[in-house]
Amino acid sequence: QSVLTQPPSVSGAPGQRVTISCTGSRSNIGAGYAVHWYQQLPGTAPKLLIYGNTNRPSGVPDRFSGSKSGTSASLAISGLQAEDEADYYCHSYDSNLSGWVFGGGTKLTVL
Amino acid sequence: EVQLVESGGGLVQPGGSLRLSCAASGFTFSSYWMHWVRQAPGKGLVWVSRINNDGSSTSYADSVKGRFTISRDNAKNTLYLQMNSLRAEDTAVYYCACSGTSPTWGQGTLVTVSS
């Protein structure tokens, strides 16, 4: 069982907008620790999509955006494209564990 | 360019040992906390261990506590993970990663525990 909770799957048609939620607690997201988001294609390492709650690394399209409120965070993907089909993970730090925590991952299907 | 390159993975029998290395370049290694994260086949990301910038403080997931040891050599810009008493459930791709405003990850090294 992951410390951060994500929906196992989401789906959307090309061009649509989808959101992926990430729910934590007062010892991680709610404590003010940054939330990061990754995209992972099969057989590859996770790719950083969003860091520090809302920031995109160079090269990541602005179709991807992040937000955070209280003990939760969200990743939004607009203008869905076939190549967005992948697994997505949220990531933060937990003061009780004194280490990183992850969501269980969300599989995005582009219909 | 910031780069992390893991090595040392392979096939090991249950009860055996393995030491993973992570070579860092392109940044001031000694300034950052470092982590190991693993991913079992078909499963999600799981944090394994972390070490602070000077190596004086470490933390472990309960599943590896007492069996794995994280360490670093700042003179060699290298992170290590000594894995003892390996079990089948330790089979995974192991990633090293750097803490910071924007986390950086290596490409991973596969550890397979099987007889």
XYZ file of C-alpha atoms in Angstrom, chain A residues 5-111:
107
model
C -2.946 7.578 -3.051
C -3.576 7.796 -6.801
C -6.390 6.346 -8.914
C -5.216 3.133 -10.614
C -6.392 4.293 -14.017
C -7.808 7.232 -15.960
C -8.783 7.565 -19.599
C -9.704 10.187 -22.128
C -10.176 10.752 -25.829
C -7.602 12.596 -27.933
C -7.853 16.333 -27.363
C -9.597 15.998 -24.017
C -8.321 17.007 -20.586
C -7.728 14.562 -17.741
C -6.581 15.004 -14.166
C -4.767 12.606 -11.861
C -5.090 13.132 -8.126
C -2.526 12.382 -5.428
C -3.681 12.334 -1.821
C -1.249 12.393 1.088
C -1.286 13.397 4.733
C 0.042 15.948 7.205
C 3.453 14.291 7.316
C 4.116 14.662 3.594
C 2.133 16.835 1.153
C 0.257 18.547 3.975
C 3.527 19.419 5.717
C 4.501 21.586 2.777
C 6.914 19.231 1.055
C 7.088 19.596 -2.701
C 5.219 17.236 -5.005
C 6.810 15.964 -8.202
C 5.233 14.053 -11.070
C 6.756 11.494 -13.410
C 5.746 9.849 -16.667
C 6.972 6.320 -17.246
C 6.812 4.459 -20.533
C 7.273 0.664 -20.508
C 10.875 -0.400 -20.013
C 12.164 3.104 -19.354
C 13.163 5.147 -16.315
C 10.668 7.651 -14.908
C 10.787 11.015 -16.674
C 10.279 14.150 -14.581
C 7.177 16.032 -15.740
C 6.507 18.471 -12.907
C 8.766 19.481 -10.017
C 8.103 21.655 -7.014
C 4.324 21.309 -7.328
C 3.872 23.410 -10.459
C 7.124 23.711 -12.434
C 7.864 22.091 -15.781
C 11.407 21.063 -16.731
C 12.710 22.355 -20.019
C 11.226 20.392 -22.896
C 8.006 19.327 -21.175
C 4.991 20.679 -23.095
C 2.744 23.183 -21.363
C -0.122 20.705 -21.820
C 1.125 19.267 -18.529
C 0.426 21.247 -15.361
C 0.550 20.603 -11.632
C -1.247 21.995 -8.621
C -1.280 21.435 -4.879
C -3.746 22.206 -2.115
C -3.669 21.044 1.477
C -2.813 17.350 1.622
C -3.431 16.716 -2.083
C -1.935 17.456 -5.467
C -3.078 17.023 -9.045
C -1.574 16.567 -12.485
C -3.599 17.873 -15.415
C -2.991 16.884 -19.007
C -4.812 18.869 -21.661
C -5.057 18.230 -25.384
C -4.514 14.499 -24.880
C -2.316 12.797 -27.450
C -1.736 9.118 -28.149
C 1.857 9.400 -26.945
C 0.645 10.478 -23.486
C -0.428 6.892 -22.824
C 1.839 5.874 -19.940
C 2.039 5.374 -16.186
C 2.158 8.496 -14.003
C 3.525 8.732 -10.462
C 3.428 11.430 -7.797
C 6.318 11.809 -5.363
C 6.997 13.727 -2.171
C 8.960 13.552 1.083
C 7.598 12.216 4.370
C 8.864 13.464 7.724
C 7.760 10.332 9.596
C 9.728 8.070 7.262
C 12.529 10.580 6.780
C 12.451 9.468 3.165
C 10.630 9.702 -0.113
C 7.089 8.500 -0.724
C 5.335 7.682 -3.982
C 1.843 7.150 -5.244
C 0.940 3.716 -6.532
C 0.863 4.967 -10.098
C -1.941 5.792 -12.532
C -2.225 4.208 -15.947
C -3.463 6.700 -18.532
C -5.273 5.236 -21.516
C -5.926 7.415 -24.561
C -9.118 6.076 -26.122
